[in-house]
Structure formats: C-alpha cells, structure tokens
JSON list of C-alpha atoms in Angstrom, two decimals:
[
{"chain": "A", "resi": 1293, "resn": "UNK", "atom": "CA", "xyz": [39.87, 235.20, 173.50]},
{"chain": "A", "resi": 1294, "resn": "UNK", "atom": "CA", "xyz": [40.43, 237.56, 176.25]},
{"chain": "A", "resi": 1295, "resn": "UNK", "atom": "CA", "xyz": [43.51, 240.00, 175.47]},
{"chain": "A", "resi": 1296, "resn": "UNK", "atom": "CA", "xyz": [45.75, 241.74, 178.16]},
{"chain": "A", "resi": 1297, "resn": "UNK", "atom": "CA", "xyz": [48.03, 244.48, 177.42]},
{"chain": "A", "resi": 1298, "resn": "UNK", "atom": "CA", "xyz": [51.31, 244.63, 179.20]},
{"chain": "A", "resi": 1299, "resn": "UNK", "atom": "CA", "xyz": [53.19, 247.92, 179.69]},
{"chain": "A", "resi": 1300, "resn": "UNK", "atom": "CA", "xyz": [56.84, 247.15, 181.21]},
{"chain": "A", "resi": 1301, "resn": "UNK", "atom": "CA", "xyz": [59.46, 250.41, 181.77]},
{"chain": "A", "resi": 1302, "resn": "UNK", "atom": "CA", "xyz": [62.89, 249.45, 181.20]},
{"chain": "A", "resi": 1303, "resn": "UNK", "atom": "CA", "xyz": [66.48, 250.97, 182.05]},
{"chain": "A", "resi": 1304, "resn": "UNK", "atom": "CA", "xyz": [67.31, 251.10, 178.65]},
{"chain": "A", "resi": 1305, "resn": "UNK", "atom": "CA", "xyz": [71.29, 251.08, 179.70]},
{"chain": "A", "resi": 1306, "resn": "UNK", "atom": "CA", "xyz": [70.30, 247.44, 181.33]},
{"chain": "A", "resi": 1307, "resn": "UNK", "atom": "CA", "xyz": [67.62, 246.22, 179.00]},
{"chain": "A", "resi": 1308, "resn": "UNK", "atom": "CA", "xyz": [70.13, 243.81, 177.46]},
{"chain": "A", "resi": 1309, "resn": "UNK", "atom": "CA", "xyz": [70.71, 242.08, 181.02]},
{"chain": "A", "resi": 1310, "resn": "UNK", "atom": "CA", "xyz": [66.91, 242.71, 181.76]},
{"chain": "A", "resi": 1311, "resn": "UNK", "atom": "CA", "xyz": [65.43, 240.62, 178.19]},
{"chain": "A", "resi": 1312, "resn": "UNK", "atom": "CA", "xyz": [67.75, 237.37, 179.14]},
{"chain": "A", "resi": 1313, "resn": "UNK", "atom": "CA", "xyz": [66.01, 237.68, 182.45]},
{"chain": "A", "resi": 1314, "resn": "UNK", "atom": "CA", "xyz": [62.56, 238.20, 181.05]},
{"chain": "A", "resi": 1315, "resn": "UNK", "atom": "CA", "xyz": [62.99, 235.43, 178.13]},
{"chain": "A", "resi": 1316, "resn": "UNK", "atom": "CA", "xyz": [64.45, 233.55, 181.40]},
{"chain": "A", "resi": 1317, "resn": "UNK", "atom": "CA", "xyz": [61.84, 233.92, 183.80]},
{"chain": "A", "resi": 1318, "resn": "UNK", "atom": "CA", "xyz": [58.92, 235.81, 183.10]},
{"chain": "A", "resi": 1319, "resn": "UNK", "atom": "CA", "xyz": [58.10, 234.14, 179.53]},
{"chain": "A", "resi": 1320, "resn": "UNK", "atom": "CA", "xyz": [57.59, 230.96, 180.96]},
{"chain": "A", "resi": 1321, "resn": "UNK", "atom": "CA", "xyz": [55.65, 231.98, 184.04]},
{"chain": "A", "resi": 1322, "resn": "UNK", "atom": "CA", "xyz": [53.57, 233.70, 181.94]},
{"chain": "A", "resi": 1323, "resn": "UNK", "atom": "CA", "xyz": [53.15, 230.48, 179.92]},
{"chain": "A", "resi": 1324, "resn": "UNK", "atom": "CA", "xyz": [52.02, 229.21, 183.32]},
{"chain": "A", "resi": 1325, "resn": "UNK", "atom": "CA", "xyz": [48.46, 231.98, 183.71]},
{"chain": "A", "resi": 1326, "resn": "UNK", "atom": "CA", "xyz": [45.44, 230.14, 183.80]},
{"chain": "A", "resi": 1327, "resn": "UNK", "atom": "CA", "xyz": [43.50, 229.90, 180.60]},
{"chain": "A", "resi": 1328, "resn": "UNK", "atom": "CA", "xyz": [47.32, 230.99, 178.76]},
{"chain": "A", "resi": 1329, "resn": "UNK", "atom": "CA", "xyz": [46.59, 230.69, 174.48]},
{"chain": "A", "resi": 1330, "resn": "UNK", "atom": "CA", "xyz": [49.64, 232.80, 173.46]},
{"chain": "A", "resi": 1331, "resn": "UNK", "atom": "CA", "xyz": [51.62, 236.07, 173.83]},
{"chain": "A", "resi": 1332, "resn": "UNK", "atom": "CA", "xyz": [53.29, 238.78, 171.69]},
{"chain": "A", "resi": 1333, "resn": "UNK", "atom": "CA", "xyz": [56.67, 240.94, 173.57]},
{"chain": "A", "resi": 1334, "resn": "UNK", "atom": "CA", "xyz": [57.62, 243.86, 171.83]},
{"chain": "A", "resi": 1335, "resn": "UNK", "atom": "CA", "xyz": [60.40, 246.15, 172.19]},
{"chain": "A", "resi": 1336, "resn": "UNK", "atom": "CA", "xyz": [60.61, 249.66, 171.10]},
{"chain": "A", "resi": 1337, "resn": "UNK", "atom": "CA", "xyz": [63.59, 251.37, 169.63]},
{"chain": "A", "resi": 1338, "resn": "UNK", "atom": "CA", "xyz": [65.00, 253.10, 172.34]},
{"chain": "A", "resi": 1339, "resn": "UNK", "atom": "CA", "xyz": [64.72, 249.99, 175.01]},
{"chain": "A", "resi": 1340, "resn": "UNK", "atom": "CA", "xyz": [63.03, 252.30, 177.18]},
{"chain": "A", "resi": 1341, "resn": "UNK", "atom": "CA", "xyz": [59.66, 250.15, 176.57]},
{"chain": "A", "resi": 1342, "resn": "UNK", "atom": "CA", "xyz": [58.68, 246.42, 176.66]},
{"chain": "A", "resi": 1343, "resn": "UNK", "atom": "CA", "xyz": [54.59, 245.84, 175.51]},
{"chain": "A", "resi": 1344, "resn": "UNK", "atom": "CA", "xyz": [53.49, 242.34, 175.89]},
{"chain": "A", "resi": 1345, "resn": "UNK", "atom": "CA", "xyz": [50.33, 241.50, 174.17]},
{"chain": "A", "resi": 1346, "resn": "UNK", "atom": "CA", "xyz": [48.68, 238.51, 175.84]},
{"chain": "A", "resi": 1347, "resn": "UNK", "atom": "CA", "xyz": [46.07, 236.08, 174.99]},
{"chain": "A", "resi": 1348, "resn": "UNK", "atom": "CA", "xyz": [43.73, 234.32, 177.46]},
{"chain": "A", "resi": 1349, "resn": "UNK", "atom": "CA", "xyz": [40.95, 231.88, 176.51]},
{"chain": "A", "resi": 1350, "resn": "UNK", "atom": "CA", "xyz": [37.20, 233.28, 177.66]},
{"chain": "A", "resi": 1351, "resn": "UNK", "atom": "CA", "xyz": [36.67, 232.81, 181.44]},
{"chain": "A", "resi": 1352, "resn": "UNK", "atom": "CA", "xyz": [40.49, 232.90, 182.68]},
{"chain": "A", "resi": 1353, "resn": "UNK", "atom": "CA", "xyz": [40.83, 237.18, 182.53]},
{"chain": "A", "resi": 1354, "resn": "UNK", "atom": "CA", "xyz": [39.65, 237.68, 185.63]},
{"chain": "A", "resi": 1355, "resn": "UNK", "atom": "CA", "xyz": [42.12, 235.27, 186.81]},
{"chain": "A", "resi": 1356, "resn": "UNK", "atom": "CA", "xyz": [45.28, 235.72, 184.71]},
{"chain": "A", "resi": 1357, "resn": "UNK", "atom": "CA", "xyz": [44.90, 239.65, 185.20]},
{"chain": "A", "resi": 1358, "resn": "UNK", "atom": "CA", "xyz": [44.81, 239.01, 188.65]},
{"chain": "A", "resi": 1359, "resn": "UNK", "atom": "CA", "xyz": [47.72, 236.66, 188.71]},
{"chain": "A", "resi": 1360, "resn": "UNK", "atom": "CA", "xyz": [49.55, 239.28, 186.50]},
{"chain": "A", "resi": 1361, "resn": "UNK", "atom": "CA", "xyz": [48.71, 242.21, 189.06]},
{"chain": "A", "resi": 1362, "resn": "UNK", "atom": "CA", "xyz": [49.87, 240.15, 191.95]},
{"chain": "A", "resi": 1363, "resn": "UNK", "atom": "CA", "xyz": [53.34, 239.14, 190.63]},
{"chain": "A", "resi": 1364, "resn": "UNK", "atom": "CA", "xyz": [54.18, 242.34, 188.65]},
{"chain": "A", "resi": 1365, "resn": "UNK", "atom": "CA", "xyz": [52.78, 245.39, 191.01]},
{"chain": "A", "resi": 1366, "resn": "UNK", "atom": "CA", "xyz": [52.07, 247.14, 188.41]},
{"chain": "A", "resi": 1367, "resn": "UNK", "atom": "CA", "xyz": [52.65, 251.35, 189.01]},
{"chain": "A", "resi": 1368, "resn": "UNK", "atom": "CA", "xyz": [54.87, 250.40, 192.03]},
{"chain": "A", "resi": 1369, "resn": "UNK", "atom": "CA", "xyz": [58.02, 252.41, 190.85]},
{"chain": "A", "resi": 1370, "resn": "UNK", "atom": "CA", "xyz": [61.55, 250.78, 192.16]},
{"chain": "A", "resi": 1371, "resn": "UNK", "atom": "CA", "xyz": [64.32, 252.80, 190.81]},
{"chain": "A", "resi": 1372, "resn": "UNK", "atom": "CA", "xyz": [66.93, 250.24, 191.95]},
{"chain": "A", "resi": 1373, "resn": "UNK", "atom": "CA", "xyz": [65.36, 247.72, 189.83]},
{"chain": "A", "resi": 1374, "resn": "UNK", "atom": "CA", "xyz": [66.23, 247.75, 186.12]},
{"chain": "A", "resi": 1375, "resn": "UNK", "atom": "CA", "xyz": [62.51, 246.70, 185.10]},
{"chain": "A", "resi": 1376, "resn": "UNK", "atom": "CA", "xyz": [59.01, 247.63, 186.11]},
{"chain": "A", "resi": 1377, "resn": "UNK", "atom": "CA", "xyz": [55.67, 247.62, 185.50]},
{"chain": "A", "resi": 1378, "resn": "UNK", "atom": "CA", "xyz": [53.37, 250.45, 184.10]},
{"chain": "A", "resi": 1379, "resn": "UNK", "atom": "CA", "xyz": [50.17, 249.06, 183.68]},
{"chain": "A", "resi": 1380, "resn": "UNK", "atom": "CA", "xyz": [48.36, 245.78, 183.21]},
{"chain": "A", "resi": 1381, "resn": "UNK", "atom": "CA", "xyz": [45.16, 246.69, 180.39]},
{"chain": "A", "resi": 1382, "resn": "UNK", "atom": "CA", "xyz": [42.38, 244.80, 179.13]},
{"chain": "A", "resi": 1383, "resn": "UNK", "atom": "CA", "xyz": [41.82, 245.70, 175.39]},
{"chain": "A", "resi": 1384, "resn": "UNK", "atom": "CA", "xyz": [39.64, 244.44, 173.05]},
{"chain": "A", "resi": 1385, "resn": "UNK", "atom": "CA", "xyz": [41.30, 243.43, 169.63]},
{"chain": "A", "resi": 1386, "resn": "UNK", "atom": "CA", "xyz": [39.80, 245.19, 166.52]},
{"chain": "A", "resi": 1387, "resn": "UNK", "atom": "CA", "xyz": [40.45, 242.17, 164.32]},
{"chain": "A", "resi": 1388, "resn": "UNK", "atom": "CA", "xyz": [41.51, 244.48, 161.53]},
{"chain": "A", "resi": 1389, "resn": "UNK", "atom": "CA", "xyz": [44.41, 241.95, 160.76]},
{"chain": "A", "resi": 1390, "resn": "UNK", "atom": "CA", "xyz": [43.81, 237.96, 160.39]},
{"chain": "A", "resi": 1391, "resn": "UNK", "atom": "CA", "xyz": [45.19, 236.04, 162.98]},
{"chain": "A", "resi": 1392, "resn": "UNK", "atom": "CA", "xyz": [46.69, 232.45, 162.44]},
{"chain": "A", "resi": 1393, "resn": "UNK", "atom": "CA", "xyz": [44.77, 229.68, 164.56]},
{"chain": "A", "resi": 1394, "resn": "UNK", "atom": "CA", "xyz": [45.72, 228.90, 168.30]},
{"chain": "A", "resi": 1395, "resn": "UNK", "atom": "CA", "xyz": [46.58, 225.65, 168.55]},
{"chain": "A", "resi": 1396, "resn": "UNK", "atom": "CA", "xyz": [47.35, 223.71, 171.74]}
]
C-alpha cells in the first residue's frame, strides 16, 4: 500500500456547510482514484483543518497523486472559497499500530 497525506484549510465559520459538501462530493470521487483501497478524514478541533489519510494499492501513486494534484490545486490559495488545499504528501506508514485487512 501506497499512502497519501491530504492537508485541506478550512473556513472554520463554514466548515459545517463545507463537510456536507466534502462527504457529498469529494468522498466519493476520491473513492473513484485509480488503485483506491481506503481513506481516513480527520478533523481537528478548531475546524480550521481537514487531514485525509489515503490508501492506494502499489503501482496506482503515481497516478492517484496525480489525479489528486490535478483536481485539488493544491497551494493555490482562493479566499472566496470556503475550502482549499495545502498540500498533497506521500508518507510512508510506520506500522506502529495494526491495521484491520482491506477488503474489496
């Protein structure tokens, strides 16, 4: 498994409005990356912050990081939008804690 790291900046006053659109829209086009196995969205306390931990089979990173660059422009600040993105990472997963099975 491949795993991406997703940085997104919210509006925290509009971070209500902006999960229904993410859980809406962006949660199932992510679904949609090639070589998809499973993702992880966390929110921090202040809704300032959305991470998205995503996991890509072996062979597809190249490809679902590009797809993920492509839709989200990631550093391309847009104050009149409620959302953006910070940064798209690659990181490699310690496996410190056990992780249940992917199944498809």
């Amino acid at each position: 498994m491949t795993t991406l790291l997703v940085t997104l900046d919210l509006t925290p006053e509009r971070s209500e409005d902006v999960l229904v659109r993410l859980r809406g829209e962006a949660a199932p086009w992510l679904r949609r990356l090639p070589g998809f196995a499973t993702s992880r969205w966390l929110l921090t306390g202040a809704h300032d912050r959305c991470y998205v931990v995503v996991e890509v089979e072996d062979g597809y990173a190249d490809d679902a990081s590009r797809a993920l660059h492509d839709a989200m422009a990631p550093g391309a600040h847009d104050t009149a939008r409620s959302w953006w993105c910070e940064r798209i990472e690659d990181v490699v997963d310690l496996g410190l804690a056990a992780r249940p099975p992917v199944t498809p």
